[in-house]
Short mmCIF file of C-alpha atoms in Angstrom, two decimals:
data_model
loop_
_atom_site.label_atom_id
_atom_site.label_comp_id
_atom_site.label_asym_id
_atom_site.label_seq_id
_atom_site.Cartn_x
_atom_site.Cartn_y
_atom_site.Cartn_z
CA UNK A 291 349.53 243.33 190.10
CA UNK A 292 352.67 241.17 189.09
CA UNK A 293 352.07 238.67 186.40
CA UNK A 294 353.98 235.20 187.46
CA UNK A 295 355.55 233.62 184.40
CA UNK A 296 354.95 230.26 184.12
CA UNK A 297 357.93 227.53 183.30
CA UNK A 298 358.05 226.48 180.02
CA UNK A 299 356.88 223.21 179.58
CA UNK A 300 359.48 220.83 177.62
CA UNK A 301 358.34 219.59 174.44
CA UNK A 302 358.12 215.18 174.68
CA UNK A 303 360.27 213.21 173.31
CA UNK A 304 358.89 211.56 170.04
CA UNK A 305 357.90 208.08 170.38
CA UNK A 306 360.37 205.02 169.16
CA UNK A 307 361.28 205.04 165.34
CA UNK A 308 360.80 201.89 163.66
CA UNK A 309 364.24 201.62 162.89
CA UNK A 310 364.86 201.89 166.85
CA UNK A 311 362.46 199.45 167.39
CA UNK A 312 364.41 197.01 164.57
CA UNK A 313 367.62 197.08 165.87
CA UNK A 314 366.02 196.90 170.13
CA UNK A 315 364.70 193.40 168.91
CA UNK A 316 367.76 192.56 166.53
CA UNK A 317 369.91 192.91 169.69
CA UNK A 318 367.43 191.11 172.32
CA UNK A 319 367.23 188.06 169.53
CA UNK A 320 370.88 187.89 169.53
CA UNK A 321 371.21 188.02 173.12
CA UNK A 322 368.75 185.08 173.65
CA UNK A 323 370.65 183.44 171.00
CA UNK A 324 373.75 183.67 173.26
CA UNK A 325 371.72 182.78 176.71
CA UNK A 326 369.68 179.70 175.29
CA UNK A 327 372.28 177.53 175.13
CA UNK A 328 374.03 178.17 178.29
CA UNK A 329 370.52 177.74 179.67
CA UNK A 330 369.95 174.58 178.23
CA UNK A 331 373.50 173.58 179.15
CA UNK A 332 372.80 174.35 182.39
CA UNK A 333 369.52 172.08 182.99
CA UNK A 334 371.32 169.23 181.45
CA UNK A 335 373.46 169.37 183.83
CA UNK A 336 371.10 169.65 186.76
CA UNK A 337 369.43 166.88 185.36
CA UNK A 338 372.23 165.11 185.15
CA UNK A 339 372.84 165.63 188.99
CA UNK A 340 369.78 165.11 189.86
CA UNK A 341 369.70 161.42 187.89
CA UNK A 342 373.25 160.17 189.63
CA UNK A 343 371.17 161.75 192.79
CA UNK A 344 368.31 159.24 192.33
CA UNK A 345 371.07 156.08 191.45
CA UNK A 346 372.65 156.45 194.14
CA UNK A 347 369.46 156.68 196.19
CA UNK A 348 368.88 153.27 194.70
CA UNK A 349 371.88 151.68 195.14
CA UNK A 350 371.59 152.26 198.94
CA UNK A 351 368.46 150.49 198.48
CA UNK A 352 370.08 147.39 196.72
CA UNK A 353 372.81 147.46 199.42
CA UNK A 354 369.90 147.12 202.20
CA UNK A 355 367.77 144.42 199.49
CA UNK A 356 371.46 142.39 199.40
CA UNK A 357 372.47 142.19 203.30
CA UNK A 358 368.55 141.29 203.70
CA UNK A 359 368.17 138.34 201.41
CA UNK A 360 371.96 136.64 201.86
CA UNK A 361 373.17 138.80 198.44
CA UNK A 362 370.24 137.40 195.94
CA UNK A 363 369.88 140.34 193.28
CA UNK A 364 366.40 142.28 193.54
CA UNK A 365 364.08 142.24 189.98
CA UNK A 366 364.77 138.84 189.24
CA UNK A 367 362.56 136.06 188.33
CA UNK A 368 364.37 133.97 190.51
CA UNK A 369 364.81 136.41 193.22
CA UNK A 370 361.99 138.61 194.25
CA UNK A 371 359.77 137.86 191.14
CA UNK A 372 359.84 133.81 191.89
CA UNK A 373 356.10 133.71 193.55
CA UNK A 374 354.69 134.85 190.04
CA UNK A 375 355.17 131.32 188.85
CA UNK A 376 355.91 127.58 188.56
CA UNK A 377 356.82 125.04 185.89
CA UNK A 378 354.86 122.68 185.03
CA UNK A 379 356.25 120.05 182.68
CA UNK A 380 357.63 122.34 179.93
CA UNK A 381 355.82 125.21 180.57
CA UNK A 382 355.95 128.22 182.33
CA UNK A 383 352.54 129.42 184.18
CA UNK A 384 351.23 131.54 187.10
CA UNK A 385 352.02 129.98 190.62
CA UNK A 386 347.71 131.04 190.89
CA UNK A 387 345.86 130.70 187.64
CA UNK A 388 343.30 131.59 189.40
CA UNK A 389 344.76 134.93 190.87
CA UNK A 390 343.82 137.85 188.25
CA UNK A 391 346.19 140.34 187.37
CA UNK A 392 344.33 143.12 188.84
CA UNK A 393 344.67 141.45 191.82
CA UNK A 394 348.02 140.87 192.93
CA UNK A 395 350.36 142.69 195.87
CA UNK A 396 354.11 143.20 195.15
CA UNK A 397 356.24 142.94 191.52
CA UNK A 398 354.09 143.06 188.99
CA UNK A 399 356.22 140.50 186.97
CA UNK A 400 359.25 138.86 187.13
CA UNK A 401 361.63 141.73 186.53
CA UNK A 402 359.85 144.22 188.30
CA UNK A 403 362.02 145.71 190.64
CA UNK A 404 360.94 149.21 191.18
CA UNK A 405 358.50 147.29 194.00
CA UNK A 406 361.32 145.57 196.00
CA UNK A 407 363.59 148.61 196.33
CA UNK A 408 360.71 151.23 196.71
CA UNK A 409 359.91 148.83 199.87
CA UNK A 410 363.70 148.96 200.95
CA UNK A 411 363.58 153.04 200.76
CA UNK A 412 360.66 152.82 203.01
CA UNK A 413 358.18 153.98 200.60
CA UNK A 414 354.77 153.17 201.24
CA UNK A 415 351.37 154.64 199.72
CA UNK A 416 347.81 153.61 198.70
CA UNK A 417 348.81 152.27 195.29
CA UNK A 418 352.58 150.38 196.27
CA UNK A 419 350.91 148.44 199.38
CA UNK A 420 347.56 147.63 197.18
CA UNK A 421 346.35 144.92 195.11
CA UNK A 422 345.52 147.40 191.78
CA UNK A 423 348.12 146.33 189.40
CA UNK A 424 347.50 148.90 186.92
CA UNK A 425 347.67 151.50 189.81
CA UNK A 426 350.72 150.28 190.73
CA UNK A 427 352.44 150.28 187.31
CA UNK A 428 351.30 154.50 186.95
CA UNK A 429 352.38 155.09 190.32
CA UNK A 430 355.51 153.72 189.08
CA UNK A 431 356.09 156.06 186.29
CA UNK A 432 355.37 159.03 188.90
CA UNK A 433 357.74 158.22 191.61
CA UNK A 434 360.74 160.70 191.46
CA UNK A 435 363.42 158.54 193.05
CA UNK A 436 362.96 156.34 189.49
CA UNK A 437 362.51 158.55 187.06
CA UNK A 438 365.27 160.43 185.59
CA UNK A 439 364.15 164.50 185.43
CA UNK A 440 366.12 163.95 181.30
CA UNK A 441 363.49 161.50 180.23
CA UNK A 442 360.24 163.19 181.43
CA UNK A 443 357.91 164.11 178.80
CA UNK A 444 360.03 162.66 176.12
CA UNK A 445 358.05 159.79 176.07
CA UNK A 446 354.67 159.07 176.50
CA UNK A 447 353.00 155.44 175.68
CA UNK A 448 349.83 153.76 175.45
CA UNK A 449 349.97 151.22 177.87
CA UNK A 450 348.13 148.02 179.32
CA UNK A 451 348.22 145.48 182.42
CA UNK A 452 346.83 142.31 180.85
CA UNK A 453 343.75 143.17 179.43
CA UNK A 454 343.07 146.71 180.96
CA UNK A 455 344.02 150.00 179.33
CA UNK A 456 346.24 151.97 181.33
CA UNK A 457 346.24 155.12 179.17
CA UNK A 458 348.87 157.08 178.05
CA UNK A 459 352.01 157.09 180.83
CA UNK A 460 355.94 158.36 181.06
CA UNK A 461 357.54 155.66 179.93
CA UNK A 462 360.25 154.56 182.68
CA UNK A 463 363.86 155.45 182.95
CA UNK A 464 366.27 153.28 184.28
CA UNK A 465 366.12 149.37 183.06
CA UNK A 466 368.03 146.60 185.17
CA UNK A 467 371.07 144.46 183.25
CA UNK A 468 368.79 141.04 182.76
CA UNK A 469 371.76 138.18 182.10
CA UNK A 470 372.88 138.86 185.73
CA UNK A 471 369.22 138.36 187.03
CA UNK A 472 368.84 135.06 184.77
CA UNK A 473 369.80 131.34 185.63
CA UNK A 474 372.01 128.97 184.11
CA UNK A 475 369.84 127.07 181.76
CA UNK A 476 370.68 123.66 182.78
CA UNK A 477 369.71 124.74 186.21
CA UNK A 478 366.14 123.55 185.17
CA UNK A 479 364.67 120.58 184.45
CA UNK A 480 361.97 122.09 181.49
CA UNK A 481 362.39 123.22 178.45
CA UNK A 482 362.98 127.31 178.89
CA UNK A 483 362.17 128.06 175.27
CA UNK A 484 358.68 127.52 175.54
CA UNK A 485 358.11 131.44 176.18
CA UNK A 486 359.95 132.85 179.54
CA UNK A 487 363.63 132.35 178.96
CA UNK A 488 364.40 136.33 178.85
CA UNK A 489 363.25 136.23 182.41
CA UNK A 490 363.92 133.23 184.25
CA UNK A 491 366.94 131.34 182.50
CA UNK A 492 369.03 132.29 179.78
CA UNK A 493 368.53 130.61 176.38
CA UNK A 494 370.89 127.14 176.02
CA UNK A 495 373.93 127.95 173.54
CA UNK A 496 373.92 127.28 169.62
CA UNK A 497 372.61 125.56 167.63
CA UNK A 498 369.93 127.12 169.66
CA UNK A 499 368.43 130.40 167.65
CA UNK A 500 368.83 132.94 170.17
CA UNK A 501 371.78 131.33 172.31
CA UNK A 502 373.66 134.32 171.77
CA UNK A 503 375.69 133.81 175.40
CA UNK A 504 376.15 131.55 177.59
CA UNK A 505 376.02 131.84 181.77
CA UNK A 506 378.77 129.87 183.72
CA UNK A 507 377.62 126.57 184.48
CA UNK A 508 375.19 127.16 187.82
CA UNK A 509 375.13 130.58 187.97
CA UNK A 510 372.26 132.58 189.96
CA UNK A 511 371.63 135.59 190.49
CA UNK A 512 373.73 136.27 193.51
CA UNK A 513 376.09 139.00 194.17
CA UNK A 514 379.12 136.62 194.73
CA UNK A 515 378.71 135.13 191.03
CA UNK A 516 378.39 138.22 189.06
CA UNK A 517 382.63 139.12 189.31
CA UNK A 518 383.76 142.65 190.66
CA UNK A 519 380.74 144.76 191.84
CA UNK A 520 382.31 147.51 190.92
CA UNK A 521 382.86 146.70 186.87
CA UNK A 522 379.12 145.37 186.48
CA UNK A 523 376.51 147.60 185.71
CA UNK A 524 373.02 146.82 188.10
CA UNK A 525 370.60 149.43 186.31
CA UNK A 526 370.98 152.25 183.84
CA UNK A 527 369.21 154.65 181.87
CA UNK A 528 367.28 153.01 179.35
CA UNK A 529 363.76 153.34 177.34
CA UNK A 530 361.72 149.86 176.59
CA UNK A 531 360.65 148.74 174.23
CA UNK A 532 360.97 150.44 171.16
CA UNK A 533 361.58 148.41 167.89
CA UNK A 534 362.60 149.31 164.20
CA UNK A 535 360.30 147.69 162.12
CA UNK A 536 362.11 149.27 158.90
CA UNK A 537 365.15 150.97 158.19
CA UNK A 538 363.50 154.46 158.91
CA UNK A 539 360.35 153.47 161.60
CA UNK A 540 361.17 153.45 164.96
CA UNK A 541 358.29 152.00 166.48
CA UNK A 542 356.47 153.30 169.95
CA UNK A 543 357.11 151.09 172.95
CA UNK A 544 354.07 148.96 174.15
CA UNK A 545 354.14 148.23 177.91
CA UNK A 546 351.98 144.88 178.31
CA UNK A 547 352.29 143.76 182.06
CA UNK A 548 351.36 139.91 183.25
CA UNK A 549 352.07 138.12 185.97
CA UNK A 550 352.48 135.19 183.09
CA UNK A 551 356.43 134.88 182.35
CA UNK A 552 355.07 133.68 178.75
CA UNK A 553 353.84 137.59 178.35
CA UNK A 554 357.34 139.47 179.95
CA UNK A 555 360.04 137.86 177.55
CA UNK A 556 363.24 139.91 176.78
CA UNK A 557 361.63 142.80 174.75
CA UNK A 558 358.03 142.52 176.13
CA UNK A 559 359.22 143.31 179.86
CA UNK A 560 359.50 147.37 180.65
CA UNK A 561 361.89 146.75 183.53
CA UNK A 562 364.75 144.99 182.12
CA UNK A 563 366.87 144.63 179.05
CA UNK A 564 370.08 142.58 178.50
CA UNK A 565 372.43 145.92 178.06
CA UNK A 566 373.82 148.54 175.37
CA UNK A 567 376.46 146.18 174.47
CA UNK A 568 373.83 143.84 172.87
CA UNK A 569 373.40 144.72 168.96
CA UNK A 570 369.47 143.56 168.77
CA UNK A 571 368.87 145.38 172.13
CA UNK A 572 365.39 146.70 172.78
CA UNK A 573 366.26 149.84 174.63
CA UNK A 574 369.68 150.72 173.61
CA UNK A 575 369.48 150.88 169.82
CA UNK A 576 372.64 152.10 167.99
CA UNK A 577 371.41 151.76 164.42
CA UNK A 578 371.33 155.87 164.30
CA UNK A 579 375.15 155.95 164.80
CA UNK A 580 377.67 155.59 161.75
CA UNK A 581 379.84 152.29 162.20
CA UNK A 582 377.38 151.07 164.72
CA UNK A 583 376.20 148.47 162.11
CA UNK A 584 377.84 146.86 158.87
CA UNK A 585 375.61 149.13 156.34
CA UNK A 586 374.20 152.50 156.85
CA UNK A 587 372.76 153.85 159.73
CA UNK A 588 369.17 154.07 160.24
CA UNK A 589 367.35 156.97 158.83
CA UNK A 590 365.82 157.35 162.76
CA UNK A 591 368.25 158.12 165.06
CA UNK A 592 366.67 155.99 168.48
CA UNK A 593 370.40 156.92 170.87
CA UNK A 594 368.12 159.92 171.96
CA UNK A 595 365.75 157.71 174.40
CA UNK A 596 368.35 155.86 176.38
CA UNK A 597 371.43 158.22 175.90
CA UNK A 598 369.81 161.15 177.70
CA UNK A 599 372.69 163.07 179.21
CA UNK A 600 375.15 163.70 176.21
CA UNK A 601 374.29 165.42 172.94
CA UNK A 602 370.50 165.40 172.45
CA UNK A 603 370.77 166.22 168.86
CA UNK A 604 370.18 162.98 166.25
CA UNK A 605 372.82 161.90 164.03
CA UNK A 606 375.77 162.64 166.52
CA UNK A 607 378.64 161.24 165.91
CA UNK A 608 379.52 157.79 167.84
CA UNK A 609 380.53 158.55 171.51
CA UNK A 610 378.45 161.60 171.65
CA UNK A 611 376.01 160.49 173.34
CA UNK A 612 375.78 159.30 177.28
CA UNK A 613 374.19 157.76 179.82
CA UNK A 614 374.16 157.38 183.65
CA UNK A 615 374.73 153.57 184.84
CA UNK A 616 374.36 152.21 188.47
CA UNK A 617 377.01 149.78 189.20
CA UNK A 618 376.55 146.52 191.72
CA UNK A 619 378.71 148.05 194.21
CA UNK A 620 376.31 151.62 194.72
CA UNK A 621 378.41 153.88 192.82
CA UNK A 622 377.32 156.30 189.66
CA UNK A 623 379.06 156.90 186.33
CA UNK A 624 378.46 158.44 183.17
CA UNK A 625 379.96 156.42 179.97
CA UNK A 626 379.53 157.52 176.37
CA UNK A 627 378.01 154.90 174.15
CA UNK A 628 381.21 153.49 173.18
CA UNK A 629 382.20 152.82 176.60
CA UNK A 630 378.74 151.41 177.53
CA UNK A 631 378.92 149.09 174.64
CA UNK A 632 382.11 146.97 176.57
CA UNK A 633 379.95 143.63 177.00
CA UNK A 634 382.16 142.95 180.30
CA UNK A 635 379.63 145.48 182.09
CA UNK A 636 376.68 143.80 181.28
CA UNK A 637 377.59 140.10 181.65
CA UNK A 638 378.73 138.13 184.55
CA UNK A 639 381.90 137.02 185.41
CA UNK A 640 383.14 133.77 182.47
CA UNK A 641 380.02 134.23 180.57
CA UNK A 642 380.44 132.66 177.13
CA UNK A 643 380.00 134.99 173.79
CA UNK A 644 378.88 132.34 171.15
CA UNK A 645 380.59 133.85 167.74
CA UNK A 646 380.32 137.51 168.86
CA UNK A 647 380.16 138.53 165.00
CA UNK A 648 377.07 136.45 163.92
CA UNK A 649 373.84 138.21 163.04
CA UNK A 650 371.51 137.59 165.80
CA UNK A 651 369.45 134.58 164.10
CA UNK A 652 365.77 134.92 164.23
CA UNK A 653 366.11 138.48 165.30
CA UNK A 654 362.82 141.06 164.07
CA UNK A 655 364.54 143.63 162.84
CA UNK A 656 365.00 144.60 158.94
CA UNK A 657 367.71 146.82 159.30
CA UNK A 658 370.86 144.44 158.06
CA UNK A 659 374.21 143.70 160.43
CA UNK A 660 372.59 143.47 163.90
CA UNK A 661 375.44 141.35 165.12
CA UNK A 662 375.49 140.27 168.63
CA UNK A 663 377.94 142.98 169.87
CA UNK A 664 377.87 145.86 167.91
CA UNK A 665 379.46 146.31 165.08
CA UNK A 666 381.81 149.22 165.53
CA UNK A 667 382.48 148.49 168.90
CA UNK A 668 383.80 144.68 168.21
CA UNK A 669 387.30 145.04 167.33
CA UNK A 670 387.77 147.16 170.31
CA UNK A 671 385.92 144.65 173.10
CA UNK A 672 385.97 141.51 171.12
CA UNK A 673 388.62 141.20 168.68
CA UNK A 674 387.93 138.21 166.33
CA UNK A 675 387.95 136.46 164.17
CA UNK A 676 385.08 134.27 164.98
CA UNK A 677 384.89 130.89 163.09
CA UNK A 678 382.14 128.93 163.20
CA UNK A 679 381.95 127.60 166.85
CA UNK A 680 384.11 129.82 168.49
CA UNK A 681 383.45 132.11 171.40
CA UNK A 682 384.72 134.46 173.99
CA UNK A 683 384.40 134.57 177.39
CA UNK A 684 384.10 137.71 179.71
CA UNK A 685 387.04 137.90 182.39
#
C-alpha cells in the first residue's frame, strides 16, 4: 500500500506589527491632509455654481415681474408691497387694522419679494398661495431657487411673525439693494420719520440724523430711474440682521415679520438692506477686516455670513472675501468685498452722498469709525475731502 504524502502546509504570515500599523495610518492622515482641501475647494465651487445658477433663475423672473408691471421694481413698498399700508396724517399703518398677520395672502411686508418672483417662476404650493404668514415665511427659507447651497446650515435663528414663534429657521440668503426700491422723500406729503422710512421713502437729507443720501428729486422705483441696468446691483448674497453690540459680540439676527411698515425699518426687515458699500450696514459688516474702519477691527470677524464664496476663514485679509450679486439687467458676478463696497452699485443714478466721511449719527453700534462708506474703501470710490455740507453724487 503506497503512502500519499501530503503538501506541506505554508506557515501564515504574522499579523501587522504595530510599527506597520503606525506608519499605514501616518500615510492615510497625510493623504487626507492632501485630499481635504481639494475637496473642500471643490464644493465651494459647486456651490458657487449652483448660487449664480439660482440668480440667474431669478433674474429671469424680474425680467418677466418688469415687462408685467410697465418696469416698477418687485420687493418694494411702493411696488408690490404698497397694499400693506396707508398714511394717515403722519403715520404709517396697515391698509386693514383689522386684517391679522396670520391672515394675509402675498408679501409678507413691504420688502418681501421672494413672494412676487416665486409667483413669476410659476411656483405655487399649499403654503405660497395660503393665508398662514408664518408658513409662508419657513417655506421661504426652504425653497432652493432662494437659498444659496454656501449659506445652509450656517445660520440658524429664532424667529417670529408678529406675535407667533416661528422656531428656529435658515436664515435667508440673498437680500435686495433697498435705496433703489425707496421713494424720493418729498414724494410724500407725511412725515416719513415717524417709523417706515427704510421701506417706503428714503430719510430727507441733513440736518436730518440718518439722511445719509439723498434720491434724485422724484425718483421711484422704476427700472428707467435707477441708471445702467447693468452697473446696479438688484439682489445679492447677504445675511440680516446681525448687529455688533460691542467691539467683540456679534449679535444673532432676529427675524420679526409685520405687515406694519413701523415693525420692517432698515435693519428690522430680513429681505432687504441698503448694500455692502454702506459702513453701518446690517448684513454686510466689514468691522472684521483691517482698514475697513478708522481703529481696529472687530475682535468678531461677521464678512463670513454675507461673503460666502471667497475665503471662509475669519480675519482674511481685505478683498478676500466674495460674494455673488444679481445685477438689474439678469446677469451674475462675483466681486470681492472691495469691489462690492463701490457705492455706484448700490445707489441709483445722481443719488446724493451727504459728507461721505461722517460717522453715521445716531447709529447703534459701539465699535468707533462707522462712516457712511467705509473707511478703507473711501479714497478709492469717494475721494474727499468732505467739509461740512458737502456731498457727492453717484454718476
Amino acid at each position: 500500500m503506497s503512502i500519499r504524502s501530503h503538501p506541506s502546509v505554508a506557515s501564515p504570515r504574522p499579523g501587522w506589527t504595530i510599527s506597520e500599523l503606525l506608519v499605514i495610518v501616518a500615510l492615510i492622515t497625510v493623504l487626507l491632509a492632501m485630499l481635504l482641501p481639494a475637496i473642500s475647494a471643490t464644493r465651494h465651487a459647486a456651490n458657487s455654481i449652483t448660487c449664480f445658477g439660482n440668480l440667474r433663475a431669478i433674474g429671469q423672473a424680474l425680467a418677466m415681474y418688469l415687462a408685467e408691471n410697465d418696469g416698477y421694481i418687485p420687493g418694494s413698498g411702493n411696488t408690490s408691497g404698497r397694499h400693506l399700508w396707508k398714511n394717515v396724517g403722519n403715520q404709517c399703518v396697515p391698509a386693514d387694522p383689522s386684517r391679522s398677520l396670520m391672515n394675509l395672502r402675498g408679501p409678507i411686508e413691504c420688502n418681501d419679494y421672494i413672494y412676487p418672483l416665486a409667483k413669476a417662476m410659476g411656483l405655487a404650493s399649499p403654503e405660497l398661495d395660503g393665508i398662514d404668514v408664518a408658513a409662508r415665511y419657513a417655506f421661504y427659507t426652504r425653497l432652493r431657487q432662494f437659498q444659496c447651497p454656501s449659506n445652509l446650515g450656517m445660520l440658524s435663528t429664532p424667529s417670529s411673525a408678529g406675535s407667533t414663534a416661528l422656531g428656529t429657521l435658515q436664515s435667508l440668503s440673498y437680500l435686495t439693494a433697498m435705496t433703489f426700491l425707496n421713494v424720493d422723500y418729498s414724494l410724500y406729503p407725511f412725515n416719513a420719520t415717524a417709523g417706515f422710512q427704510g421701506n417706503v421713502c428714503l430719510l430727507p437729507p441733513p440736518p436730518h440724523a440718518g439722511g445719509c443720501w439723498s434720491l434724485p428729486t422724484g425718483y421711484v422705483p422704476n427700472i428707467l430711474s435707477i441708471g445702467a441696468p447693468s452697473e446696479k446691483v438688484y439682489l445679492a448674497d447677504g445675511t440680516k440682521r446681525l448687529r455688533y453690540s460691542g467691539p467683540a459680540v456679534l449679535s444673532s439676527p432676529t427675524y420679526v415679520l409685520s405687515i406694519d411698515p413701523s415693525d420692517t425699518r432698515t435693519y428690522y426687515t430680513s429681505f432687504s438692506d441698503y448694500g455692502a458699500f454702506y459702513g453701518d450696514s446690517a448684513a454686510y459688516m466689514r468691522h472684521g477686516a483691517v482698514g475697513a474702519l478708522d481703529g481696529p477691527p472687530a475682535a468678531v470677524d461677521g464678512r463670513l455670513y454675507s461673503y460666502r464664496h471667497g475665503a471662509r476663514s475669519a480675519k482674511s485679509p481685505p478683498g478676500a472675501c466674495r460674494l455673488n450679486c444679481l445685477f438689474y439687467d439678469g446677469h451674475a458676478q462675483a466681486l470681492d468685498e472691495i469691489a462690492a463696497a463701490d457705492p455706484r452699485l448700490w445707489l441709483p443714478a445722481r443719488t446724493r452722498l451727504n459728507r461721505p466721511s461722517n460717522g453715521v449719527s445716531g447709529n447703534n453700534q459701539s465699535i468707533s469709525g462707522a462712516k457712511v462708506v467705509w473707511h478703507d474703501v473711501q479714497a478709492r470710490y469717494v475721494p474727499g475731502p468732505w467739509p461740512v455740507g458737502s456731498s457727492w453724487t453717484v454718476p
